Amino acid sequence: MALLKVLLLLGLGVSVNSDVSLQKRIIGGHNCDDTERLYHVRLEATNGTHKSLCGGSLIHPKWILTTDTCWKSPTRWSNIAMLGIHPKTTMKRFVNIKDKPVLCAPGCWQHDIMLLKLERRVDNFPLAPLPDCSNRPKIGDTVQLAGEGTMTTGPNNRRYEISYAAAATYLQCVDMKVVQASHFLPTYGHVFAASAPNKDACNGDYGSAVVFNGKIYGVMSPGVPDYACQRPAYIVDVCEYIGWIKDTIGLE
């Protein structure tokens, strides 16, 4: 997937010097349970010759929460949301994005979080539960990441763009420990970080929800390295933006 930023990730026990391509989904993960993440959205963009893939979460019948790196210019790209991705037995629905995304203000460019409005309301899909910000994840707590990112890394563990590698055939989940508390990171916004030995995320996973106690507390954000398993996963802290989110989608 053509991203402006690449996820900052930590890997323990996976060599970055190997020339053997790793056959991995979310690295060290497993198929998500059929009863969870029913709100997961696949965001696809195409310009006729290239395609990008991201994740998102349906938090309102007309609104998707994701990362702003998942948006492609509508003058050159077509942006589509696919609902009913998980589980695979669910009826799929394609919905166009109504308008340009709503970004966090002020200083939108400093915050890697975005709301997308659907062209029409969808009422037959579960909504993602917003966080209880009085009980935020702390260092040492376990959070769950998920996505449909590429199943393969290249030589030396280099990430493929989504156009060059197959996406996961089933939504993947992985547990990681919080290793950094919420703080401000320039160009990314308010983030916290998580990692675990031999576990990681891939291109195409960005924008997907990070879950704690069954609620969305984070959005997976890209970072710097092009190689898997190097640094912690940086996650946009939804609680720092909850007022903006509720105001935008019309919740009190």
mmCIF file of C-alpha atoms in Angstrom:
data_model
loop_
_atom_site.group_PDB
_atom_site.id
_atom_site.type_symbol
_atom_site.label_atom_id
_atom_site.label_comp_id
_atom_site.label_asym_id
_atom_site.label_seq_id
_atom_site.Cartn_x
_atom_site.Cartn_y
_atom_site.Cartn_z
ATOM 1 C CA MET A 1 0.000 0.000 0.000
ATOM 2 C CA ALA A 2 1.332 3.408 -0.949
ATOM 3 C CA LEU A 3 1.667 5.162 2.382
ATOM 4 C CA LEU A 4 3.223 8.489 3.280
ATOM 5 C CA LYS A 5 4.478 7.020 6.551
ATOM 6 C CA VAL A 6 5.524 3.474 7.560
ATOM 7 C CA LEU A 7 4.695 1.864 10.915
ATOM 8 C CA LEU A 8 7.316 2.085 13.697
ATOM 9 C CA LEU A 9 7.688 -1.512 14.885
ATOM 10 C CA LEU A 10 9.748 -3.575 17.324
ATOM 11 C CA GLY A 11 10.611 -7.199 16.651
ATOM 12 C CA LEU A 12 12.276 -9.497 19.131
ATOM 13 C CA GLY A 13 13.790 -12.682 17.786
ATOM 14 C CA VAL A 14 13.301 -12.060 14.054
ATOM 15 C CA SER A 15 16.503 -11.322 12.176
ATOM 16 C CA VAL A 16 16.497 -8.458 9.677
ATOM 17 C CA ASN A 17 19.529 -9.997 7.942
ATOM 18 C CA SER A 18 17.805 -13.095 6.589
ATOM 19 C CA ASP A 19 17.369 -13.308 2.804
ATOM 20 C CA VAL A 20 14.420 -15.668 3.180
ATOM 21 C CA SER A 21 10.968 -14.128 2.647
ATOM 22 C CA LEU A 22 8.738 -14.650 5.676
ATOM 23 C CA GLN A 23 5.283 -16.061 5.020
ATOM 24 C CA LYS A 24 3.363 -14.094 7.649
ATOM 25 C CA ARG A 25 0.082 -12.274 8.128
ATOM 26 C CA ILE A 26 0.018 -9.963 11.136
ATOM 27 C CA ILE A 27 3.224 -11.500 12.403
ATOM 28 C CA GLY A 28 2.634 -13.915 15.263
ATOM 29 C CA GLY A 29 -1.125 -13.435 15.073
ATOM 30 C CA HIS A 30 -4.149 -15.679 14.632
ATOM 31 C CA ASN A 31 -7.561 -15.651 12.975
ATOM 32 C CA CYS A 32 -9.822 -13.214 14.815
ATOM 33 C CA ASP A 33 -12.756 -14.843 16.592
ATOM 34 C CA ASP A 34 -15.963 -14.808 14.550
ATOM 35 C CA THR A 35 -17.775 -12.952 17.345
ATOM 36 C CA GLU A 36 -15.371 -9.979 17.551
ATOM 37 C CA ARG A 37 -14.548 -6.991 15.347
ATOM 38 C CA LEU A 38 -17.787 -7.222 13.356
ATOM 39 C CA TYR A 39 -17.416 -3.464 12.808
ATOM 40 C CA HIS A 40 -14.139 -3.823 10.872
ATOM 41 C CA VAL A 41 -14.126 -1.985 7.542
ATOM 42 C CA ARG A 42 -11.855 -2.539 4.560
ATOM 43 C CA LEU A 43 -10.911 0.723 2.853
ATOM 44 C CA GLU A 44 -9.850 0.303 -0.758
ATOM 45 C CA ALA A 45 -8.618 2.892 -3.213
ATOM 46 C CA THR A 46 -7.766 2.380 -6.883
ATOM 47 C CA ASN A 47 -6.667 4.550 -9.784
ATOM 48 C CA GLY A 48 -7.134 1.811 -12.355
ATOM 49 C CA THR A 49 -3.584 0.496 -12.248
ATOM 50 C CA HIS A 50 -2.726 0.546 -8.528
ATOM 51 C CA LYS A 51 -4.664 -0.340 -5.398
ATOM 52 C CA SER A 52 -4.227 0.511 -1.738
ATOM 53 C CA LEU A 53 -5.697 -1.230 1.317
ATOM 54 C CA CYS A 54 -6.396 0.043 4.834
ATOM 55 C CA GLY A 55 -8.563 -0.817 7.800
ATOM 56 C CA GLY A 56 -11.172 1.211 9.625
ATOM 57 C CA SER A 57 -13.986 0.919 12.157
ATOM 58 C CA LEU A 58 -17.677 1.691 11.785
ATOM 59 C CA ILE A 59 -18.432 3.861 14.834
ATOM 60 C CA HIS A 60 -21.744 5.319 13.576
ATOM 61 C CA PRO A 61 -24.145 4.263 10.773
ATOM 62 C CA LYS A 62 -22.570 6.958 8.578
ATOM 63 C CA TRP A 63 -19.028 7.320 9.964
ATOM 64 C CA ILE A 64 -15.768 5.350 9.817
ATOM 65 C CA LEU A 65 -12.783 6.014 12.097
ATOM 66 C CA THR A 66 -9.350 5.426 10.548
ATOM 67 C CA THR A 67 -5.956 7.079 9.916
ATOM 68 C CA ASP A 68 -5.523 10.014 7.538
ATOM 69 C CA THR A 69 -2.832 8.188 5.540
ATOM 70 C CA CYS A 70 -5.602 5.917 4.233
ATOM 71 C CA TRP A 71 -7.199 8.640 2.101
ATOM 72 C CA LYS A 72 -6.388 9.024 -1.600
ATOM 73 C CA SER A 73 -7.138 12.123 -3.667
ATOM 74 C CA PRO A 74 -10.633 11.645 -5.211
ATOM 75 C CA THR A 75 -9.516 13.457 -8.370
ATOM 76 C CA ARG A 76 -7.212 10.540 -9.198
ATOM 77 C CA TRP A 77 -8.437 7.683 -7.017
ATOM 78 C CA SER A 78 -11.748 6.005 -6.223
ATOM 79 C CA ASN A 79 -12.260 5.430 -2.479
ATOM 80 C CA ILE A 80 -14.563 2.593 -1.400
ATOM 81 C CA ALA A 81 -15.544 1.180 2.000
ATOM 82 C CA MET A 82 -16.368 -2.536 2.278
ATOM 83 C CA LEU A 83 -18.469 -3.560 5.275
ATOM 84 C CA GLY A 84 -19.128 -7.072 6.519
ATOM 85 C CA ILE A 85 -15.481 -8.121 6.146
ATOM 86 C CA HIS A 86 -15.514 -10.216 9.319
ATOM 87 C CA PRO A 87 -16.504 -12.939 9.708
ATOM 88 C CA LYS A 88 -16.275 -14.193 6.141
ATOM 89 C CA THR A 89 -19.835 -15.541 6.240
ATOM 90 C CA THR A 90 -21.285 -12.009 6.627
ATOM 91 C CA MET A 91 -22.974 -10.364 3.650
ATOM 92 C CA LYS A 92 -20.526 -7.848 2.163
ATOM 93 C CA ARG A 93 -21.553 -4.316 1.217
ATOM 94 C CA PHE A 94 -19.655 -1.705 -0.769
ATOM 95 C CA VAL A 95 -20.359 1.924 0.128
ATOM 96 C CA ASN A 96 -18.874 5.050 -1.465
ATOM 97 C CA ILE A 97 -17.277 7.722 0.687
ATOM 98 C CA LYS A 98 -19.570 10.765 0.605
ATOM 99 C CA ASP A 99 -17.184 13.680 1.032
ATOM 100 C CA LYS A 100 -13.571 14.478 1.699
ATOM 101 C CA PRO A 101 -12.450 13.240 5.104
ATOM 102 C CA VAL A 102 -12.896 15.200 8.310
ATOM 103 C CA LEU A 103 -9.521 15.716 9.965
ATOM 104 C CA CYS A 104 -8.765 16.690 13.533
ATOM 105 C CA ALA A 105 -8.357 20.440 14.060
ATOM 106 C CA PRO A 106 -6.444 22.563 14.840
ATOM 107 C CA GLY A 107 -3.171 21.541 13.197
ATOM 108 C CA CYS A 108 -4.718 18.729 11.168
ATOM 109 C CA TRP A 109 -1.440 17.693 9.578
ATOM 110 C CA GLN A 110 -0.012 16.856 13.006
ATOM 111 C CA HIS A 111 -2.664 14.250 13.824
ATOM 112 C CA ASP A 112 -2.868 10.900 12.031
ATOM 113 C CA ILE A 113 -6.573 10.337 12.627
ATOM 114 C CA MET A 114 -9.529 10.766 10.279
ATOM 115 C CA LEU A 115 -13.296 10.351 10.026
ATOM 116 C CA LEU A 116 -14.905 9.284 6.745
ATOM 117 C CA LYS A 117 -18.585 9.877 6.009
ATOM 118 C CA LEU A 118 -20.440 7.215 4.043
ATOM 119 C CA GLU A 119 -22.594 8.116 1.056
ATOM 120 C CA ARG A 120 -25.580 6.451 2.683
ATOM 121 C CA ARG A 121 -26.475 5.255 6.161
ATOM 122 C CA VAL A 122 -25.951 1.577 7.026
ATOM 123 C CA ASP A 123 -28.085 0.194 9.836
ATOM 124 C CA ASN A 124 -27.494 -3.564 9.663
ATOM 125 C CA PHE A 125 -23.888 -3.643 10.819
ATOM 126 C CA PRO A 126 -22.560 -3.590 14.407
ATOM 127 C CA LEU A 127 -20.882 -0.399 15.599
ATOM 128 C CA ALA A 128 -17.516 -0.262 17.308
ATOM 129 C CA PRO A 129 -17.776 0.729 20.994
ATOM 130 C CA LEU A 130 -15.972 3.985 21.783
ATOM 131 C CA PRO A 131 -13.603 3.980 24.773
ATOM 132 C CA ASP A 132 -14.203 4.591 28.449
ATOM 133 C CA CYS A 133 -11.492 7.205 28.853
ATOM 134 C CA SER A 134 -11.575 6.929 32.637
ATOM 135 C CA ASN A 135 -10.003 3.472 32.197
ATOM 136 C CA ARG A 136 -7.307 3.875 29.566
ATOM 137 C CA PRO A 137 -4.677 1.168 28.903
ATOM 138 C CA LYS A 138 -1.531 1.549 31.000
ATOM 139 C CA ILE A 139 2.018 0.304 30.513
ATOM 140 C CA GLY A 140 1.910 -3.468 30.850
ATOM 141 C CA ASP A 141 -1.727 -3.825 29.779
ATOM 142 C CA THR A 142 -2.533 -6.072 26.819
ATOM 143 C CA VAL A 143 -4.151 -4.527 23.743
ATOM 144 C CA GLN A 144 -5.321 -6.298 20.595
ATOM 145 C CA LEU A 145 -4.342 -5.209 17.086
ATOM 146 C CA ALA A 146 -5.901 -6.546 13.896
ATOM 147 C CA GLY A 147 -5.875 -6.176 10.139
ATOM 148 C CA GLU A 148 -5.827 -7.718 6.693
ATOM 149 C CA GLY A 149 -2.295 -6.643 5.825
ATOM 150 C CA THR A 150 0.045 -8.389 3.434
ATOM 151 C CA MET A 151 0.954 -11.976 4.243
ATOM 152 C CA THR A 152 4.538 -11.718 3.007
ATOM 153 C CA THR A 153 7.727 -9.787 3.685
ATOM 154 C CA GLY A 154 10.543 -9.662 1.172
ATOM 155 C CA PRO A 155 14.305 -10.192 1.422
ATOM 156 C CA ASN A 156 15.810 -8.892 4.677
ATOM 157 C CA ASN A 157 12.258 -8.680 6.084
ATOM 158 C CA ARG A 158 11.386 -5.663 3.931
ATOM 159 C CA ARG A 159 7.701 -4.800 3.709
ATOM 160 C CA TYR A 160 5.935 -5.148 0.383
ATOM 161 C CA GLU A 161 3.550 -2.496 -0.878
ATOM 162 C CA ILE A 162 0.002 -3.888 -0.859
ATOM 163 C CA SER A 163 -0.007 -3.939 -4.683
ATOM 164 C CA TYR A 164 2.820 -6.500 -4.697
ATOM 165 C CA ALA A 165 1.679 -9.047 -2.129
ATOM 166 C CA ALA A 166 -1.514 -10.875 -1.276
ATOM 167 C CA ALA A 167 -3.637 -9.651 1.609
ATOM 168 C CA ALA A 168 -4.563 -11.960 4.459
ATOM 169 C CA THR A 169 -7.435 -14.298 3.626
ATOM 170 C CA TYR A 170 -8.934 -13.892 7.115
ATOM 171 C CA LEU A 171 -8.904 -10.967 9.529
ATOM 172 C CA GLN A 172 -5.881 -11.418 11.794
ATOM 173 C CA CYS A 173 -5.636 -10.488 15.479
ATOM 174 C CA VAL A 174 -2.557 -10.165 17.678
ATOM 175 C CA ASP A 175 -2.028 -9.239 21.348
ATOM 176 C CA MET A 176 0.713 -6.836 22.404
ATOM 177 C CA LYS A 177 1.738 -5.155 25.658
ATOM 178 C CA VAL A 178 1.635 -1.379 26.050
ATOM 179 C CA VAL A 179 5.249 -0.228 26.369
ATOM 180 C CA GLN A 180 4.881 3.561 26.145
ATOM 181 C CA ALA A 181 2.168 5.745 27.667
ATOM 182 C CA SER A 182 0.292 8.347 25.654
ATOM 183 C CA HIS A 183 2.474 11.225 24.462
ATOM 184 C CA PHE A 184 2.636 13.677 21.569
ATOM 185 C CA LEU A 185 4.689 12.623 18.542
ATOM 186 C CA PRO A 186 5.140 15.309 15.848
ATOM 187 C CA THR A 187 3.254 14.598 12.580
ATOM 188 C CA TYR A 188 1.435 11.658 14.215
ATOM 189 C CA GLY A 189 -0.336 13.289 17.150
ATOM 190 C CA HIS A 190 -1.138 11.753 20.520
ATOM 191 C CA VAL A 191 0.069 8.147 20.484
ATOM 192 C CA PHE A 192 0.903 5.234 22.735
ATOM 193 C CA ALA A 193 3.045 2.230 21.779
ATOM 194 C CA ALA A 194 2.788 -1.553 22.066
ATOM 195 C CA SER A 195 5.037 -4.493 21.243
ATOM 196 C CA ALA A 196 5.538 -8.213 21.839
ATOM 197 C CA PRO A 197 8.233 -10.753 20.927
ATOM 198 C CA ASN A 198 7.953 -11.951 17.308
ATOM 199 C CA LYS A 199 4.697 -10.033 16.750
ATOM 200 C CA ASP A 200 4.112 -7.204 14.326
ATOM 201 C CA ALA A 201 1.754 -5.559 11.838
ATOM 202 C CA CYS A 202 1.964 -5.212 8.053
ATOM 203 C CA ASN A 203 1.107 -2.802 5.259
ATOM 204 C CA GLY A 204 -2.671 -2.798 4.873
ATOM 205 C CA ASP A 205 -3.306 -3.046 8.624
ATOM 206 C CA TYR A 206 -3.086 0.703 9.224
ATOM 207 C CA GLY A 207 -6.293 2.426 10.290
ATOM 208 C CA SER A 208 -7.609 -0.682 12.040
ATOM 209 C CA ALA A 209 -8.786 -0.525 15.645
ATOM 210 C CA VAL A 210 -6.634 -1.264 18.679
ATOM 211 C CA VAL A 211 -8.897 -2.771 21.321
ATOM 212 C CA PHE A 212 -8.728 -2.863 25.119
ATOM 213 C CA ASN A 213 -11.518 -4.379 27.257
ATOM 214 C CA GLY A 214 -13.689 -4.722 24.156
ATOM 215 C CA LYS A 215 -13.552 -1.028 23.202
ATOM 216 C CA ILE A 216 -11.550 1.004 20.672
ATOM 217 C CA TYR A 217 -8.742 2.888 22.367
ATOM 218 C CA GLY A 218 -6.460 3.314 19.387
ATOM 219 C CA VAL A 219 -6.023 3.492 15.630
ATOM 220 C CA MET A 220 -2.982 1.820 14.078
ATOM 221 C CA SER A 221 -0.687 4.455 12.602
ATOM 222 C CA PRO A 222 2.204 4.261 10.107
ATOM 223 C CA GLY A 223 5.686 5.249 11.168
ATOM 224 C CA VAL A 224 9.227 5.263 9.797
ATOM 225 C CA PRO A 225 11.022 1.920 9.032
ATOM 226 C CA ASP A 226 10.362 -0.064 5.836
ATOM 227 C CA TYR A 227 11.253 -3.302 7.602
ATOM 228 C CA ALA A 228 9.083 -5.475 9.820
ATOM 229 C CA CYS A 229 9.935 -6.313 13.422
ATOM 230 C CA GLN A 230 12.117 -3.375 14.402
ATOM 231 C CA ARG A 231 10.277 -0.991 16.747
ATOM 232 C CA PRO A 232 7.043 -0.730 18.785
ATOM 233 C CA ALA A 233 3.751 -0.246 16.998
ATOM 234 C CA TYR A 234 2.639 3.368 17.409
ATOM 235 C CA ILE A 235 -1.077 3.802 17.972
ATOM 236 C CA VAL A 236 -3.112 7.012 17.820
ATOM 237 C CA ASP A 237 -4.752 7.505 21.231
ATOM 238 C CA VAL A 238 -8.502 7.775 20.570
ATOM 239 C CA CYS A 239 -9.195 9.200 24.042
ATOM 240 C CA GLU A 240 -7.206 12.326 23.153
ATOM 241 C CA TYR A 241 -9.644 12.943 20.273
ATOM 242 C CA ILE A 242 -12.907 11.691 21.756
ATOM 243 C CA GLY A 243 -14.486 15.155 22.035
ATOM 244 C CA TRP A 244 -13.773 15.912 18.382
ATOM 245 C CA ILE A 245 -15.083 12.476 17.347
ATOM 246 C CA LYS A 246 -18.365 12.855 19.234
ATOM 247 C CA ASP A 247 -18.915 16.404 18.020
ATOM 248 C CA THR A 248 -18.300 15.395 14.404
ATOM 249 C CA ILE A 249 -20.608 12.362 14.334
ATOM 250 C CA GLY A 250 -23.278 13.981 16.509
ATOM 251 C CA LEU A 251 -22.928 12.061 19.765
ATOM 252 C CA GLU A 252 -23.260 13.691 23.178
#
